[in-house]
CSV table of C-alpha atoms in Angstrom, one decimal:
chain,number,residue,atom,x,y,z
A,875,UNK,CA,36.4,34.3,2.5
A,876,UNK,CA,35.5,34.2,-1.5
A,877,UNK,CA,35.0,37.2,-3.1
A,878,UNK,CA,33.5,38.0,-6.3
A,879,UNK,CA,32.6,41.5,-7.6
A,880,UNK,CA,31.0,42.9,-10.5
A,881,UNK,CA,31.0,46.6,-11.3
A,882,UNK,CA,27.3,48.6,-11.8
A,883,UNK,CA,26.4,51.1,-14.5
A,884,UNK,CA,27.3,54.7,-11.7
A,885,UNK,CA,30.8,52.8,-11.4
A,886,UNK,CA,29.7,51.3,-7.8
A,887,UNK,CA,30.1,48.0,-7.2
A,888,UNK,CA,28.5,44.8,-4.9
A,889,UNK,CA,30.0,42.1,-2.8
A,890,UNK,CA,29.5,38.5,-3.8
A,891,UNK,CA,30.6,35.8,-1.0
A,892,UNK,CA,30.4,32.2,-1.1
A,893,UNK,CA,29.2,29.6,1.4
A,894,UNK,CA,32.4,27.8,3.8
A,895,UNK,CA,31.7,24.5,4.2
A,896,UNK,CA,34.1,22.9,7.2
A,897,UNK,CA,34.6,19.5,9.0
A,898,UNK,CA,33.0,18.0,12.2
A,899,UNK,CA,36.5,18.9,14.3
A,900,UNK,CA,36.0,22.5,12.6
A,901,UNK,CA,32.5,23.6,13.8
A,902,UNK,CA,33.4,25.4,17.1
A,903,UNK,CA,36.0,27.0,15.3
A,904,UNK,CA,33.1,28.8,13.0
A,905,UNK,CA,31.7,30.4,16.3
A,906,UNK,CA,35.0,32.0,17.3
A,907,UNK,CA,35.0,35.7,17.2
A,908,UNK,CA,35.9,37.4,13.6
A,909,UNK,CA,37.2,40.5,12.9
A,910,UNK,CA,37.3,41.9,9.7
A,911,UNK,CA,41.5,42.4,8.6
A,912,UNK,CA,42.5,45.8,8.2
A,913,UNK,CA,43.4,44.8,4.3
A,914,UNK,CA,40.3,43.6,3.4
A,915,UNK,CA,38.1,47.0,5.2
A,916,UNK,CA,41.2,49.2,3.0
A,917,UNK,CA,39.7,47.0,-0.3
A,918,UNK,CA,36.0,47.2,0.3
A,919,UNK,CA,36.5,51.1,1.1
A,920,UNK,CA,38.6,51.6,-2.0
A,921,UNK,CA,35.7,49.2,-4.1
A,922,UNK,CA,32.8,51.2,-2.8
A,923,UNK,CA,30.0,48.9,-2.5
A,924,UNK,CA,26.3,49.4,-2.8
A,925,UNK,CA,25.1,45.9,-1.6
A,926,UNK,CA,26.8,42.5,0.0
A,927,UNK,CA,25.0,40.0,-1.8
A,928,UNK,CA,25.6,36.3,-0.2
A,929,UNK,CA,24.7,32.8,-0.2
A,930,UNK,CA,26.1,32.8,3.8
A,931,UNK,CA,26.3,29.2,4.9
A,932,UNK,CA,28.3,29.8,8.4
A,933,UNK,CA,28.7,31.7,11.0
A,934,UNK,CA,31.9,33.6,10.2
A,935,UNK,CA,30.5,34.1,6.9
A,936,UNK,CA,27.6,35.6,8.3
A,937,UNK,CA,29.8,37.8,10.9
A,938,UNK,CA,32.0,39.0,8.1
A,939,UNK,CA,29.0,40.1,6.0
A,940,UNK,CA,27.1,41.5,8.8
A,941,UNK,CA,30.3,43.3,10.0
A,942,UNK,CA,30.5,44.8,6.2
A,943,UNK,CA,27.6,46.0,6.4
A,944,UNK,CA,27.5,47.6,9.7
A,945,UNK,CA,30.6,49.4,9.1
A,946,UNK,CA,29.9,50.5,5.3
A,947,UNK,CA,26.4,51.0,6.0
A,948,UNK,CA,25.1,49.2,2.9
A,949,UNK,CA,22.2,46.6,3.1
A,950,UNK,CA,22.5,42.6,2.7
A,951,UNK,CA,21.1,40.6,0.3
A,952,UNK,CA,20.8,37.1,1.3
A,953,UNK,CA,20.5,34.1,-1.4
A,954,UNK,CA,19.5,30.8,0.6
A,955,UNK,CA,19.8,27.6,-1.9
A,956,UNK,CA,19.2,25.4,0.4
A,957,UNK,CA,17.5,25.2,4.2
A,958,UNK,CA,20.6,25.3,5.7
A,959,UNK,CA,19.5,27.4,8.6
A,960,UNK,CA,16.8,24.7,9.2
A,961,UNK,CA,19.9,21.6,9.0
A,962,UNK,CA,23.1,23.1,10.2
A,963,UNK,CA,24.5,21.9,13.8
A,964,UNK,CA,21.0,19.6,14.1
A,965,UNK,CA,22.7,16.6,14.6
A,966,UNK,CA,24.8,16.3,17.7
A,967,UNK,CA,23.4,17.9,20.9
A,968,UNK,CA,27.0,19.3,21.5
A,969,UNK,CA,26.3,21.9,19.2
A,970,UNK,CA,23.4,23.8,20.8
A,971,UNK,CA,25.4,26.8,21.1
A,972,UNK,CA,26.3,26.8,17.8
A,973,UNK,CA,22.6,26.7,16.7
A,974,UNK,CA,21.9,30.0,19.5
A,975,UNK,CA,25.0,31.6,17.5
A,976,UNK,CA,23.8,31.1,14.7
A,977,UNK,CA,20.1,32.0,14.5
A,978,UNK,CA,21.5,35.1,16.4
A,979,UNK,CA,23.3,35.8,13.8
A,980,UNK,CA,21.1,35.5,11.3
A,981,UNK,CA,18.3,37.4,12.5
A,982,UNK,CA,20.8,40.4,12.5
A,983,UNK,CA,21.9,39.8,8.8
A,984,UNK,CA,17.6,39.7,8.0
A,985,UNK,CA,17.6,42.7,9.9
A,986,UNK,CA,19.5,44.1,7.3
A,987,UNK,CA,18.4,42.9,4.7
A,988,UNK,CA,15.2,45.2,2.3
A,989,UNK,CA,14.7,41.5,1.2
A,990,UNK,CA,16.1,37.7,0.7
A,991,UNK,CA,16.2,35.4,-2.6
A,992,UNK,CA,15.8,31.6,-2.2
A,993,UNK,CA,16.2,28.9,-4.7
A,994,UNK,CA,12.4,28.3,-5.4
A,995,UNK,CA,8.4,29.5,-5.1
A,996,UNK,CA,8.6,27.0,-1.5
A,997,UNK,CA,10.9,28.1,-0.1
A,998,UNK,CA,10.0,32.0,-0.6
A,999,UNK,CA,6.6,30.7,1.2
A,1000,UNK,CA,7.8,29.1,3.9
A,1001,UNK,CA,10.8,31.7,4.6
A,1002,UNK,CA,8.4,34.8,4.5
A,1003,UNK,CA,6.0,32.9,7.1
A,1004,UNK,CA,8.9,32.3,8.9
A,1005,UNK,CA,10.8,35.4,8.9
A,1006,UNK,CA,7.5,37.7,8.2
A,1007,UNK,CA,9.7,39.5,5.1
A,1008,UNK,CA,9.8,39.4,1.4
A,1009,UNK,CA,12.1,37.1,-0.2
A,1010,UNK,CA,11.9,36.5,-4.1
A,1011,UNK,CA,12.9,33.4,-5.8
A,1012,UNK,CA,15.8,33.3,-7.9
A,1013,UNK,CA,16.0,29.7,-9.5
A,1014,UNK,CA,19.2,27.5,-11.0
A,1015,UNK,CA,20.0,29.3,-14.4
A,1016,UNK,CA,20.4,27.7,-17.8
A,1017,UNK,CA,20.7,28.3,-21.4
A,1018,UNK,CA,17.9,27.3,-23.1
A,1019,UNK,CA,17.8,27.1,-27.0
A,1020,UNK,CA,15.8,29.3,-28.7
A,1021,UNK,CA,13.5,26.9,-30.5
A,1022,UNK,CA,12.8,23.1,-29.9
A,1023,UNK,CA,15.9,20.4,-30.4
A,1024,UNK,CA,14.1,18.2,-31.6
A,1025,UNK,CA,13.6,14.1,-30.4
A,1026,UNK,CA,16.4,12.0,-29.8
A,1027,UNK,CA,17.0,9.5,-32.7
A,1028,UNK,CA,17.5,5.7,-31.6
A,1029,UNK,CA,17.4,3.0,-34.3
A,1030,UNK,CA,13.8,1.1,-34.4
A,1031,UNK,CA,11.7,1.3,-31.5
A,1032,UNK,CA,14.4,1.9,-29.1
A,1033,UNK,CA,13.9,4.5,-26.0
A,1034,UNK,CA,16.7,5.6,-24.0
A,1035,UNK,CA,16.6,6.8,-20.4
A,1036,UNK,CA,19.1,9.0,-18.9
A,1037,UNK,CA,20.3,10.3,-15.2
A,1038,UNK,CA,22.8,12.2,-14.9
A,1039,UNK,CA,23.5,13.5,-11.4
A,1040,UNK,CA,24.8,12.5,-8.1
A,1041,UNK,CA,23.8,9.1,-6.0
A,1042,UNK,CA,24.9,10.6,-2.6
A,1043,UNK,CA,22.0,11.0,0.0
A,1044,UNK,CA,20.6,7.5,-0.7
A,1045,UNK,CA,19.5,8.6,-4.1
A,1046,UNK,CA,20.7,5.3,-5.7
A,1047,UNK,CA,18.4,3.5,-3.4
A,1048,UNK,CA,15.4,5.2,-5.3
A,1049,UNK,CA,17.7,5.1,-8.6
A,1050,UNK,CA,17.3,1.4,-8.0
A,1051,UNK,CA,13.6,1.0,-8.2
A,1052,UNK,CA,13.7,2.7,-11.5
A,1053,UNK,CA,15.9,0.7,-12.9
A,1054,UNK,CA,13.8,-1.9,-11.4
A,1055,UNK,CA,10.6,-0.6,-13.4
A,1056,UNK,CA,12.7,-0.4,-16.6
A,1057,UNK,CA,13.8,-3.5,-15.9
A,1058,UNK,CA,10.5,-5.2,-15.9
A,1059,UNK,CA,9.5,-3.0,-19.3
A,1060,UNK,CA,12.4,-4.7,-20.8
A,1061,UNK,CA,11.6,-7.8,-19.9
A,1062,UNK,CA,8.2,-7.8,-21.2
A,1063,UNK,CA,9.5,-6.8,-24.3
A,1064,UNK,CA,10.1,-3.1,-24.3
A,1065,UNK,CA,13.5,-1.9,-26.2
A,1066,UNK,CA,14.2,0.9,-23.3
A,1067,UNK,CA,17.3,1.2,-21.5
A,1068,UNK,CA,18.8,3.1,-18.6
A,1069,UNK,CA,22.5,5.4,-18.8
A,1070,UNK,CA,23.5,6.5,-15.4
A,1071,UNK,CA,26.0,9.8,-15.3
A,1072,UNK,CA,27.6,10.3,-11.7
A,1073,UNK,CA,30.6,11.3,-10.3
A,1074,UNK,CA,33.2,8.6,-10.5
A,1075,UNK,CA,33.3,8.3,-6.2
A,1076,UNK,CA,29.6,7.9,-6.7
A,1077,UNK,CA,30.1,5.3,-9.9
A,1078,UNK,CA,32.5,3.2,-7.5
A,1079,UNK,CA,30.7,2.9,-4.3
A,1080,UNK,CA,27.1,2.0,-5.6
A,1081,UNK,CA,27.8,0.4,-9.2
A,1082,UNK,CA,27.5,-3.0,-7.8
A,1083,UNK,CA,24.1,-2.4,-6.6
A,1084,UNK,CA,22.8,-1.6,-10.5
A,1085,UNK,CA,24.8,-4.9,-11.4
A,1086,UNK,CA,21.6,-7.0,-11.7
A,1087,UNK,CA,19.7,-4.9,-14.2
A,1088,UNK,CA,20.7,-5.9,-18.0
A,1089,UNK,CA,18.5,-2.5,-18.5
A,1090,UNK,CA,21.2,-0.7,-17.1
A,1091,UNK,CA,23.4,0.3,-20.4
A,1092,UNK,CA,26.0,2.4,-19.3
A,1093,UNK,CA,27.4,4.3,-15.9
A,1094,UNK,CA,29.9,6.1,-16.1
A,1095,UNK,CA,31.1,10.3,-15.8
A,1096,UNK,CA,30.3,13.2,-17.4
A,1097,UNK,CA,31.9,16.4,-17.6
A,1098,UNK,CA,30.5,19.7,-16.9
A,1099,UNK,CA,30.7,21.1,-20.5
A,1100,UNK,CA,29.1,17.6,-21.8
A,1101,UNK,CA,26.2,17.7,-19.8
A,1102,UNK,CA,24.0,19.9,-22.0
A,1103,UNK,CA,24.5,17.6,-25.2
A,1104,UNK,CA,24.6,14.4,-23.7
A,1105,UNK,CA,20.8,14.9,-22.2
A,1106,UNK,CA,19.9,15.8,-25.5
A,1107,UNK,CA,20.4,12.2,-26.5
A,1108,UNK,CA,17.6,10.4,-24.6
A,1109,UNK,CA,14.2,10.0,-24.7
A,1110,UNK,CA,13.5,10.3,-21.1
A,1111,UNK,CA,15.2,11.8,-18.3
A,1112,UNK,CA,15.4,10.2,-14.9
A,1113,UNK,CA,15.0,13.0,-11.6
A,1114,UNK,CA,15.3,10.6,-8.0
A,1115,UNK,CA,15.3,11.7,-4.5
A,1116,UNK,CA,15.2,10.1,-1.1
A,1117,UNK,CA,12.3,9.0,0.5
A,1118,UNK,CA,14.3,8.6,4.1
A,1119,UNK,CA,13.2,11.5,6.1
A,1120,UNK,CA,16.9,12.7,7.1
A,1121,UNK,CA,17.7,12.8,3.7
A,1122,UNK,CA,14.7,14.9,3.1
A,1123,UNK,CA,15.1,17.1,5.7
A,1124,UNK,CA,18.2,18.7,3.8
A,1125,UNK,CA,16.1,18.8,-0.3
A,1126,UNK,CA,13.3,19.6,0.7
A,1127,UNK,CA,13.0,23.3,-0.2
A,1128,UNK,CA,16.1,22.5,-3.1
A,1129,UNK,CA,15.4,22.5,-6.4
A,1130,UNK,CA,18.5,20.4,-8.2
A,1131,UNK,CA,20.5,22.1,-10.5
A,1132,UNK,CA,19.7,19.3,-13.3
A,1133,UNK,CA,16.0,20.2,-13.5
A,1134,UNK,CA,16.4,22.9,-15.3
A,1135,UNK,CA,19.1,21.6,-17.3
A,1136,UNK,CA,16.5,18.6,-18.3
A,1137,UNK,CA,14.2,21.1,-19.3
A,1138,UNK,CA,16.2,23.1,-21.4
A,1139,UNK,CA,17.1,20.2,-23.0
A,1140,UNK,CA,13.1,19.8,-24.0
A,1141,UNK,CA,13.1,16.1,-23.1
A,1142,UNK,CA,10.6,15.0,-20.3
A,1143,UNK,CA,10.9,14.1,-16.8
A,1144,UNK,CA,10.7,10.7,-14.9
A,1145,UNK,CA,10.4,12.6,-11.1
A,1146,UNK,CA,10.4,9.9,-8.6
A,1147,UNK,CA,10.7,11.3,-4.4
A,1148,UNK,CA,8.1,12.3,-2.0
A,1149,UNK,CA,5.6,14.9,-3.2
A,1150,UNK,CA,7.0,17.4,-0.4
A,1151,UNK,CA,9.9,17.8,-1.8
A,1152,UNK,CA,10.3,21.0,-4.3
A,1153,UNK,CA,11.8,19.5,-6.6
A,1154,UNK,CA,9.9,16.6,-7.5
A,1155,UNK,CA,6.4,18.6,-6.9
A,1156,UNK,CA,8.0,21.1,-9.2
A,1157,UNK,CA,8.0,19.1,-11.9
A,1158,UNK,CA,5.0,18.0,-11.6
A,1159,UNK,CA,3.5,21.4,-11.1
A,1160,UNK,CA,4.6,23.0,-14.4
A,1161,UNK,CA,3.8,19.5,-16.7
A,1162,UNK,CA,7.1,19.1,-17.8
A,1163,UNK,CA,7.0,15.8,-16.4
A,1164,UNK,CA,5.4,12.7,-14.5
A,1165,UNK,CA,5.8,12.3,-11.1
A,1166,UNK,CA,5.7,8.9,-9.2
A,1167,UNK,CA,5.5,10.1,-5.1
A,1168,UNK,CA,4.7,7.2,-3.3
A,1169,UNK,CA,8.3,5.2,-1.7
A,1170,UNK,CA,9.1,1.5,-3.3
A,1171,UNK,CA,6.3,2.0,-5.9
A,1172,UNK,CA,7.8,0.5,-8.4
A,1173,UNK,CA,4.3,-0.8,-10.6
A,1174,UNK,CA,4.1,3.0,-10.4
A,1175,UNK,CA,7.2,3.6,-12.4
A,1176,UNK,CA,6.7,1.0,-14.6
A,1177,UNK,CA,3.0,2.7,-15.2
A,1178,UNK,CA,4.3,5.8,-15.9
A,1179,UNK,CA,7.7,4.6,-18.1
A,1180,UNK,CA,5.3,2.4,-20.1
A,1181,UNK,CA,3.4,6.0,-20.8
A,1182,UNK,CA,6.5,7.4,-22.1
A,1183,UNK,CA,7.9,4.7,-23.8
A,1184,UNK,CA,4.4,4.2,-26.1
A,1185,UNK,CA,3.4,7.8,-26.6
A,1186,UNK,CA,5.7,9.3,-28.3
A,1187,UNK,CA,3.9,12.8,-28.6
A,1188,UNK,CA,3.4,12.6,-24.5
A,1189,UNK,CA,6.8,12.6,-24.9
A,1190,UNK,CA,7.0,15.4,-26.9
A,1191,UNK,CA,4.5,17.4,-24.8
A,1192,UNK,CA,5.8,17.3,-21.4
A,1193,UNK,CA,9.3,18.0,-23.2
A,1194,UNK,CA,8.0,21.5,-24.9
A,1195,UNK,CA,6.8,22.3,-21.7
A,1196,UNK,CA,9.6,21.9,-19.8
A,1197,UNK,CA,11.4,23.8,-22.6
A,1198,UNK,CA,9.0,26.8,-22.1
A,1199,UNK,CA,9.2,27.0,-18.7
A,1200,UNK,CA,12.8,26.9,-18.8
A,1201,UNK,CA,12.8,29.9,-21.4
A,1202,UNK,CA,10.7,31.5,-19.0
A,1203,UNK,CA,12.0,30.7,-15.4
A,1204,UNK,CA,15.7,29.6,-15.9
A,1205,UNK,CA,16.7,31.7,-19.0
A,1206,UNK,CA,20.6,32.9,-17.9
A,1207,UNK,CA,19.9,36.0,-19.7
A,1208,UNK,CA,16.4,36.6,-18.7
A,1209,UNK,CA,17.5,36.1,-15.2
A,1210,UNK,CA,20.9,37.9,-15.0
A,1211,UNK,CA,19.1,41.5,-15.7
A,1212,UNK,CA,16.3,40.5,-13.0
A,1213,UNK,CA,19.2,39.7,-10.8
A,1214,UNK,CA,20.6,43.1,-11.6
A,1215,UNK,CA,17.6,44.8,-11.0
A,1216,UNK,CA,16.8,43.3,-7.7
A,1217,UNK,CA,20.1,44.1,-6.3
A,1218,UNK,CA,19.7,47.7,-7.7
A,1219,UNK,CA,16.6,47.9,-5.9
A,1220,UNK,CA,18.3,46.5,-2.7
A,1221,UNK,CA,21.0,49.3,-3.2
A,1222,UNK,CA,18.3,52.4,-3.9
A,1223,UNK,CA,16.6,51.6,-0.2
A,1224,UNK,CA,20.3,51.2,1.3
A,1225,UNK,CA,20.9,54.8,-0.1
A,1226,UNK,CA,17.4,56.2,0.8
C-alpha cells in the first residue's frame, strides 16, 4: 500500500492511499483476507490521523482503509476518478464473487464516509442517485496563467493541430477520422496540419495506421514537463474518444487529464466521442470547444475544422473560455485550499 501524508494546521494529520492495479492471474488474490501489520497500526497511531482520504481501486485497498478506520475511528473520504466500481471484475463470469466482495466492501467504506469526491459534475449525479449521499466533484488540476498566452504564431496562413495523449482504448480509430477531416481540408487547399503526442508503445503499434495522411506532420513523445508549452504552440487542440461501447463503458464518467491542460493553455478544442461521455459533453458544455458526437462523421469534422481554421477570433473565443473555466474549475491553487477544506470538514463530523 502507498502512503502519502500531509500535516494539518492543529499538527494532525490525514492518510492518502493510492489505487493497486494487479494482473488477470492476481484478482482472487485481492479478495484474500488482509490484516493490517502490526508496523503500520504502531505508524498510523504514532501519525494521528483525522481522515483516510483514498482513491481505493481494490479490494484490499478498500479492506485496509476500512480497517483504519474502524480501528482509529476516523471517517473515509473516498475520491473515485473513474467508474471503476461500475467496470471492475465485469468481464469474466468467474469473478462473480469478486464483484459480491467488492460492492460489500464498498458499501461499508460509504458507510463511513460524511461524503465522497469524484472526478466531475456526472459523476457526482449519478453516484449520489446511486448511493443516495453527497459526493462533491473535485476535477484534474492545472496551472493556469494568470492572463491570456496569446495565439500561436505559424508563418502565412498556416494552422496547426495538436493531440497529445494516449491512443490506447481504440482512440486512434477515432484519431483517424480526424486526420481524415484534416486531410480533406488540406487537400482542398487549406495550410492545416496534424502533430500527434503519445507514448512511444502507443507511437509504435498504431503509427502505420496515420501513414496515409500527408496532414499528419509529426508523431512522436512528449515528456511530462513539455506538455504545458508544447500545446501552446497550436492553433487547435484535438480531444478523441471511442465510440465502441466497451471502450465507453470505462470513460464515461472520466474527464481526461488533458482537458484541462488544453484549456489552460487558452487554445480551443476539437472534442470528437459520443455525447454521453463527460468528457467530450464537457467541453461542449462550458464553450471552450466544438464538439462533433456522431461515430465516423467525418464531413462533421471537416465542418467544424473548416470553422476553426477560417475564424480566427472563434478561435480565440472558445480559447478564452476554456482559459476562464480553467482559472475557475482546475486552478491547483484554487483547488488545493477547497481540498483542504473539504477534508477538514470530513475530519470536524469524524470528531463530533
Amino acid at each position: 500500500m502507498r502512503e502519502d501524508s500531509g500535516r494539518s494546521a492543529d499538527g494532525r494529520h490525514g492518510i492518502a492511499g493510492g489505487a493497486v492495479k494487479g494482473s488477470a492471474l492476481a484478482s482472487f488474490a485481492d479478495a484474500v483476507p488482509f490484516r493490517l501489520p502490526q508496523d503500520l497500526i504502531e505508524w498510523v497511531a504514532k501519525f494521528d490521523p483525522q481522515v483516510i482520504y483514498s482513491p481505493l481501486g481494490s479490494i484490499r485497498m478498500m479492506s485496509a482503509a476500512l480497517q483504519l478506520s474502524q480501528r482509529f475511528d476516523i471517517p473515509i473520504v473516498p475520491h473515485f476518478m473513474d467508474d471503476w466500481p461500475s467496470t471492475v471484475y465485469m468481464d469474466d463470469a468467474r469473478y462473480f464473487p469478486l464483484r459480491r466482495i467488492l460492492r460489500n466492501k464498498l458499501e461499508k467504506i460509504l458507510s463511513r464516509a460524511p461524503f465522497g469526491l469524484t472526478i466531475c459534475d456526472d459523476m457526482s449525479g449519478e453516484y449520489g442517485r446511486r448511493h443516495g449521499m453527497r459526493f462533491e466533484a473535485f476535477m484534474n488540476c492545472v496551472d493556469v496563467p494568470a492572463q491570456s498566452v496569446g495565439e500561436a504564431r505559424h508563418g502565412g496562413g498556416e494552422v496547426v493541430f495538436g493531440y497529445v495523449g494516449g491512443l490506447h482504448l481504440n482512440r486512434w480509430k477515432s484519431l483517424c477520422d480526424v486526420a481524415a477531416a484534416l486531410q480533406a481540408a488540406k487537400d482542398a487547399g487549406s495550410d492545416v496540419w496534424l502533430d500527434i503526442f503519445a507514448p512511444e508503445a502507443d507511437i509504435r503499434a498504431y503509427r502505420s495506421e496515420f501513414d496515409g495522411f500527408t496532414a499528419v506532420r509529426n508523431m512522436g513523445s512528449l515528456g511530462y514537463s513539455d506538455v504545458r508549452e508544447t500545446l501552446r504552440n497550436y492553433d487547435v487542440l484535438v480531444h478523441v474518444e471511442s465510440f465502441l461501447p466497451a471502450d465507453s463503458r470505462y470513460t464515461r464518467l472520466s474527464i481526461s487529464t488533458k482537458i484541462p491542460q488544453y484549456m489552460a493553455a487558452g487554445r480551443p478544442i476539437l472534442a470528437y466521442g459520443p455525447d454521453t461521455l463527460s468528457s467530450i459533453a464537457y467541453v461542449a458544455r462550458v464553450g471552450a470547444g466544438l464538439a462533433v458526437t456522431k461515430e465516423g462523421d467525418v464531413p462533421g469534422l471537416l465542418d467544424g475544422a473548416r470553422r476553426l481554421i477560417g475564424l480566427p477570433g472563434l478561435r480565440t473565443q472558445l480559447g478564452e473560455t476554456g482559459r476562464n473555466v480553467a482559472s475557475e474549475r482546475h486552478d491547483a491553487a484554487r483547488e488545493r485550499k477547497r481540498l483542504m477544506a473539504l477534508l477538514a470538514s470530513a475530519a470536524a463530523k469524524g470528531e463530533a
